[in-house]
Short mmCIF file of C-alpha atoms and ligand atoms in Angstrom, two decimals:
data_model
loop_
_atom_site.label_atom_id
_atom_site.label_comp_id
_atom_site.label_asym_id
_atom_site.label_seq_id
_atom_site.Cartn_x
_atom_site.Cartn_y
_atom_site.Cartn_z
CA MET A 134 -7.25 -3.07 -27.68
CA ASN A 135 -5.24 -1.84 -24.75
CA HIS A 136 -7.29 -3.21 -21.92
CA ILE A 137 -4.99 -2.17 -19.03
CA ASN A 138 -5.26 1.39 -20.21
CA ASP A 139 -9.05 1.11 -20.41
CA ASN A 140 -9.23 -0.51 -16.93
CA ILE A 141 -7.14 2.30 -15.44
CA SER A 142 -9.34 5.01 -17.07
CA HIS A 143 -12.38 3.29 -15.57
CA ILE A 144 -10.95 3.08 -12.05
CA LEU A 145 -9.85 6.76 -12.27
CA ASP A 146 -13.37 7.66 -13.26
CA MET A 147 -14.76 5.72 -10.28
CA MET A 148 -12.22 7.51 -7.98
CA LYS A 149 -13.15 10.92 -9.39
CA LEU A 150 -16.86 10.26 -8.92
CA ALA A 151 -16.24 9.12 -5.32
CA CYS A 152 -14.12 12.26 -4.68
CA HIS A 153 -16.84 14.43 -6.10
CA ASN A 154 -19.51 12.78 -3.98
CA ALA A 155 -17.42 13.15 -0.85
CA ASN A 156 -16.58 16.84 -1.73
CA ARG A 157 -12.88 16.01 -2.04
CA ASN A 158 -10.31 17.08 -4.67
CA ASP A 159 -9.43 14.36 -7.23
CA ASN A 160 -5.74 14.97 -6.56
CA ASP A 161 -6.06 13.99 -2.92
CA VAL A 162 -6.38 10.31 -3.66
CA LEU A 163 -3.52 8.23 -5.20
CA LEU A 164 -4.04 5.10 -7.26
CA LEU A 165 -1.64 2.29 -6.33
CA CYS A 166 -1.52 -0.28 -9.10
CA VAL A 167 -1.05 -3.72 -7.49
CA SER A 168 1.07 -5.68 -9.96
CA LYS A 169 1.89 -8.73 -7.93
CA THR A 170 2.18 -11.93 -10.11
CA LYS A 171 1.84 -9.78 -13.30
CA PRO A 172 4.54 -9.54 -15.98
CA ILE A 173 6.79 -6.59 -16.59
CA ALA A 174 5.00 -5.87 -19.87
CA ASP A 175 1.79 -5.23 -17.93
CA ILE A 176 3.60 -2.75 -15.56
CA ILE A 177 4.98 -0.89 -18.56
CA GLU A 178 1.55 -0.75 -20.04
CA ALA A 179 0.18 0.87 -16.88
CA TYR A 180 3.27 3.13 -16.75
CA ASN A 181 2.58 4.25 -20.32
CA SER A 182 -1.00 5.16 -19.22
CA GLY A 183 0.59 7.59 -16.65
CA GLN A 184 0.79 5.40 -13.58
CA ARG A 185 3.90 5.67 -11.40
CA HIS A 186 2.99 3.80 -8.11
CA PHE A 187 3.11 0.00 -8.11
CA GLY A 188 2.44 -2.39 -5.25
CA GLU A 189 4.07 -5.81 -4.85
CA SER A 190 3.61 -8.62 -2.28
CA TYR A 191 6.03 -11.39 -3.10
CA VAL A 192 9.59 -10.35 -2.35
CA ASN A 193 11.74 -12.41 -4.78
CA GLU A 194 9.49 -11.76 -7.69
CA ALA A 195 9.16 -8.08 -6.91
CA VAL A 196 12.90 -7.52 -6.54
CA ASP A 197 13.44 -9.08 -10.04
CA LYS A 198 10.88 -6.69 -11.53
CA VAL A 199 12.22 -3.66 -9.66
CA ASN A 200 15.79 -4.34 -10.90
CA THR A 201 14.80 -5.18 -14.46
CA LEU A 202 12.71 -2.02 -14.81
CA LYS A 203 15.49 0.14 -13.26
CA GLN A 204 17.94 -1.23 -15.77
CA GLN A 205 15.46 -0.44 -18.58
CA GLY A 206 15.48 3.19 -17.40
CA TYR A 207 12.15 3.27 -15.53
CA ASN A 208 13.68 5.24 -12.66
CA ASP A 209 10.59 7.24 -11.58
CA ILE A 210 8.45 4.32 -10.36
CA VAL A 211 7.61 4.40 -6.69
CA TRP A 212 7.59 0.83 -5.44
CA HIS A 213 5.34 -0.09 -2.48
CA PHE A 214 5.57 -3.31 -0.57
CA ILE A 215 2.15 -4.31 0.62
CA GLY A 216 2.46 -8.09 1.44
CA PRO A 217 3.08 -10.04 4.65
CA ILE A 218 6.64 -9.70 5.83
CA GLN A 219 8.86 -12.59 6.85
CA SER A 220 11.89 -11.51 8.87
CA ASN A 221 14.34 -13.27 6.53
CA LYS A 222 13.17 -11.02 3.74
CA THR A 223 13.48 -7.55 5.43
CA LYS A 224 16.90 -6.78 3.97
CA LEU A 225 15.63 -7.15 0.45
CA ILE A 226 12.50 -5.17 1.21
CA ALA A 227 14.39 -2.38 2.98
CA ASN A 228 16.78 -1.85 -0.05
CA ASN A 229 14.49 -2.38 -3.02
CA PHE A 230 11.29 -0.56 -2.04
CA ASP A 231 10.44 3.13 -1.54
CA ILE A 232 7.66 2.56 0.94
CA VAL A 233 6.49 -0.45 3.03
CA GLU A 234 2.85 -0.48 3.92
CA SER A 235 2.46 -3.75 5.72
CA VAL A 236 4.49 -3.35 8.86
CA ASP A 237 2.76 -4.65 11.99
CA ARG A 238 5.40 -5.60 14.59
CA PRO A 239 8.55 -4.20 16.26
CA LYS A 240 10.86 -6.89 15.14
CA ILE A 241 10.28 -6.06 11.45
CA LEU A 242 10.57 -2.34 12.11
CA LYS A 243 13.91 -2.87 13.82
CA ARG A 244 15.23 -5.07 11.05
CA LEU A 245 14.04 -2.67 8.24
CA SER A 246 15.74 0.26 10.03
CA GLU A 247 19.06 -1.65 10.61
CA GLN A 248 19.14 -3.20 7.15
CA ARG A 249 18.22 -0.15 5.05
CA ASP A 250 21.38 1.15 3.30
CA PRO A 251 21.80 4.57 4.86
CA SER A 252 22.81 6.13 1.46
CA LEU A 253 19.16 5.53 0.33
CA GLY A 254 17.85 7.80 3.10
CA SER A 255 15.24 6.74 5.59
CA LEU A 256 12.60 4.19 4.53
CA ASP A 257 8.98 5.33 4.35
CA VAL A 258 6.69 3.07 6.38
CA LEU A 259 3.00 2.68 6.95
CA LEU A 260 1.74 0.61 9.88
CA GLN A 261 -0.88 -1.89 8.95
CA VAL A 262 -3.76 -1.87 11.53
CA ASN A 263 -6.11 -4.85 11.94
CA ILE A 264 -9.36 -2.81 11.66
CA SER A 265 -11.64 -5.75 10.99
CA ASN A 266 -10.46 -7.39 14.13
CA GLU A 267 -10.43 -10.82 12.49
CA GLU A 268 -7.96 -13.19 13.93
CA GLN A 269 -6.52 -14.39 10.65
CA LYS A 270 -5.84 -10.84 9.39
CA SER A 271 -2.44 -9.16 9.56
CA GLY A 272 -2.04 -5.85 11.23
CA VAL A 273 -1.30 -4.50 14.69
CA ALA A 274 -4.28 -4.50 17.02
CA VAL A 275 -5.80 -1.15 17.59
CA ASN A 276 -4.73 -1.19 21.24
CA GLY A 277 -1.14 -1.92 20.25
CA LEU A 278 -0.78 0.96 17.85
CA ASP A 279 0.46 3.59 20.34
CA ASP A 280 3.47 1.48 21.32
CA LEU A 281 4.32 0.56 17.70
CA ILE A 282 4.18 4.16 16.66
CA ALA A 283 6.50 5.19 19.62
CA TYR A 284 8.97 2.46 18.66
CA ALA A 285 8.94 3.39 14.95
CA GLN A 286 9.79 7.03 15.92
CA SER A 287 12.72 5.82 17.93
CA LEU A 288 14.41 4.22 14.84
CA ASP A 289 16.99 6.12 12.67
CA ASN A 290 16.19 4.90 9.24
CA ILE A 291 12.44 4.74 9.46
CA LYS A 292 10.19 7.62 8.43
CA LEU A 293 6.66 6.97 9.65
CA ARG A 294 4.26 8.22 6.88
CA GLY A 295 0.78 6.84 7.96
CA LEU A 296 -1.45 3.91 8.30
CA MET A 297 -2.81 1.06 6.01
CA GLY A 298 -5.86 -1.14 6.65
CA ILE A 299 -8.09 -3.74 4.94
CA ALA A 300 -11.78 -3.74 5.67
CA GLU A 301 -13.74 -7.00 6.21
CA ASP A 302 -14.72 -8.64 2.96
CA THR A 303 -18.37 -8.10 3.23
CA LEU A 304 -21.20 -6.55 1.21
CA ASP A 305 -22.39 -4.71 4.30
CA LYS A 306 -21.38 -1.09 3.62
CA VAL A 307 -22.19 -0.05 7.14
CA VAL A 308 -19.62 -2.48 8.49
CA ILE A 309 -17.04 -1.40 5.95
CA LYS A 310 -17.58 2.30 6.69
CA GLU A 311 -17.31 1.67 10.48
CA GLN A 312 -13.95 0.01 10.01
CA PHE A 313 -12.63 2.77 7.67
CA MET A 314 -13.86 5.48 10.08
CA LEU A 315 -11.92 3.78 12.86
CA LEU A 316 -8.72 3.81 10.84
CA LYS A 317 -9.42 7.48 9.80
CA SER A 318 -9.87 8.51 13.47
CA LEU A 319 -6.67 6.80 14.43
CA PHE A 320 -4.88 8.49 11.45
CA ASP A 321 -6.22 11.95 12.45
CA LYS A 322 -5.07 11.50 16.03
CA TYR A 323 -1.44 10.79 15.12
CA LYS A 324 -1.40 13.25 12.17
CA LEU A 325 -1.85 16.06 14.67
CA LYS A 326 1.36 15.02 16.53
CA LEU A 327 3.69 13.70 13.77
CA ASP A 328 5.54 15.31 10.95
CA ASN A 329 5.20 13.80 7.52
CA PHE A 330 2.35 11.55 8.70
CA ASN A 331 -0.01 12.06 5.74
CA ILE A 332 -0.77 8.73 3.99
CA LEU A 333 -3.88 6.75 4.72
CA SER A 334 -3.88 3.65 2.56
CA MET A 335 -7.42 2.09 2.55
CA GLY A 336 -9.82 0.98 -0.06
CA MET A 337 -9.73 -1.63 -2.85
CA THR A 338 -11.96 -2.33 -5.91
CA HIS A 339 -15.21 -3.07 -4.17
CA ASP A 340 -15.01 -0.56 -1.34
CA LEU A 341 -13.19 2.42 -2.90
CA ALA A 342 -16.18 4.70 -2.66
CA GLN A 343 -16.63 4.10 1.01
CA ALA A 344 -12.80 4.49 1.57
CA ILE A 345 -12.74 7.83 -0.23
CA GLU A 346 -15.83 9.01 1.66
CA CYS A 347 -13.97 8.15 4.96
CA GLY A 348 -10.84 10.02 4.04
CA SER A 349 -8.57 7.58 2.20
CA THR A 350 -5.50 9.14 0.45
CA GLN A 351 -4.51 5.91 -1.42
CA ILE A 352 -6.51 3.14 -3.12
CA ARG A 353 -4.87 -0.19 -3.86
CA ILE A 354 -6.20 -1.91 -6.98
CA GLY A 355 -4.90 -5.12 -8.63
CA THR A 356 -7.41 -7.36 -10.46
CA ALA A 357 -9.60 -4.57 -11.84
CA ILE A 358 -6.50 -3.22 -13.63
CA PHE A 359 -4.48 -6.28 -14.58
CA GLY A 360 -7.13 -8.98 -14.60
CA PRO A 361 -7.28 -12.06 -12.31
CA ARG A 362 -4.10 -13.52 -11.00
CA LEU A 363 -3.40 -16.91 -12.53
CA TYR A 364 -0.89 -18.13 -10.00
CA HIS A 365 0.14 -17.43 -6.40
CA LYS A 366 3.59 -17.16 -5.11
CA THR A 367 4.37 -17.64 -1.44
CA VAL A 368 7.47 -15.50 -1.00
C1 PLP B 624 -3.43 -7.96 -3.65
C2 PLP B 624 -3.71 -6.76 -2.76
C3 PLP B 624 -4.48 -5.76 -3.20
C4 PLP B 624 -5.20 -5.81 -4.61
O1 PLP B 624 -6.21 -6.78 -4.56
P1 PLP B 624 -7.16 -6.97 -5.87
O2 PLP B 624 -8.29 -7.73 -5.31
O3 PLP B 624 -6.37 -7.73 -6.91
O4 PLP B 624 -7.52 -5.63 -6.33
C5 PLP B 624 -4.69 -4.69 -2.38
N1 PLP B 624 -4.16 -4.60 -1.12
C6 PLP B 624 -3.40 -5.57 -0.67
C7 PLP B 624 -2.79 -5.43 0.71
C8 PLP B 624 -3.13 -6.68 -1.44
O5 PLP B 624 -2.35 -7.70 -0.97
#
């Protein structure tokens, strides 16, 4: 039994249903397969099911996987960095990923722009917004977003593509929807003014229906595709 393939089919069905219920086109919402801590064989299995977008959170582990898969000829994978960013890791992130979704402060933006090899073209970036307003959560505060967007636009090697957010981990669907609607309203405001600003990364396994209803263009799923993570790396 190819369980990764089955899990992906199941998630795609859930996404389709949510799109249908929200009167949206299936193709409007991308599935990002979150493969952090998972072996290359699992990524290849998801690839063989048709998936091309993979998300990683731990830099050293991710860079190994990116390089190994490129050497094996998997050149059409789009690699997303979605984890917390330490400033001593920005060079590796800038040069091994296609898009970075978890940027939340100017220092990191500046380093990514300066350290990106210009021959790779500008780096796609999403700004992570702290929509649940929980102190321990990453993300720029809503009232700091204007300044961070202006700063991102001033940098040569950064292409600002949209926003990312994580709703509070609660069963209260009203709370989840309020937080997603907040992110959607911010996204719409800047989308009117900025070119290429068209990615809204919000929604995980338990809240994907609410996210799609609120306008998400990208859902991030790990455990429901690859199974539970058995170990945790810190970098
Ligand atoms: C790990 C992670 C996910 C996937 O989480 P699962 O619970 O495994 O589906 C999604 N988004 C971000 C930012 C993550 O770090």
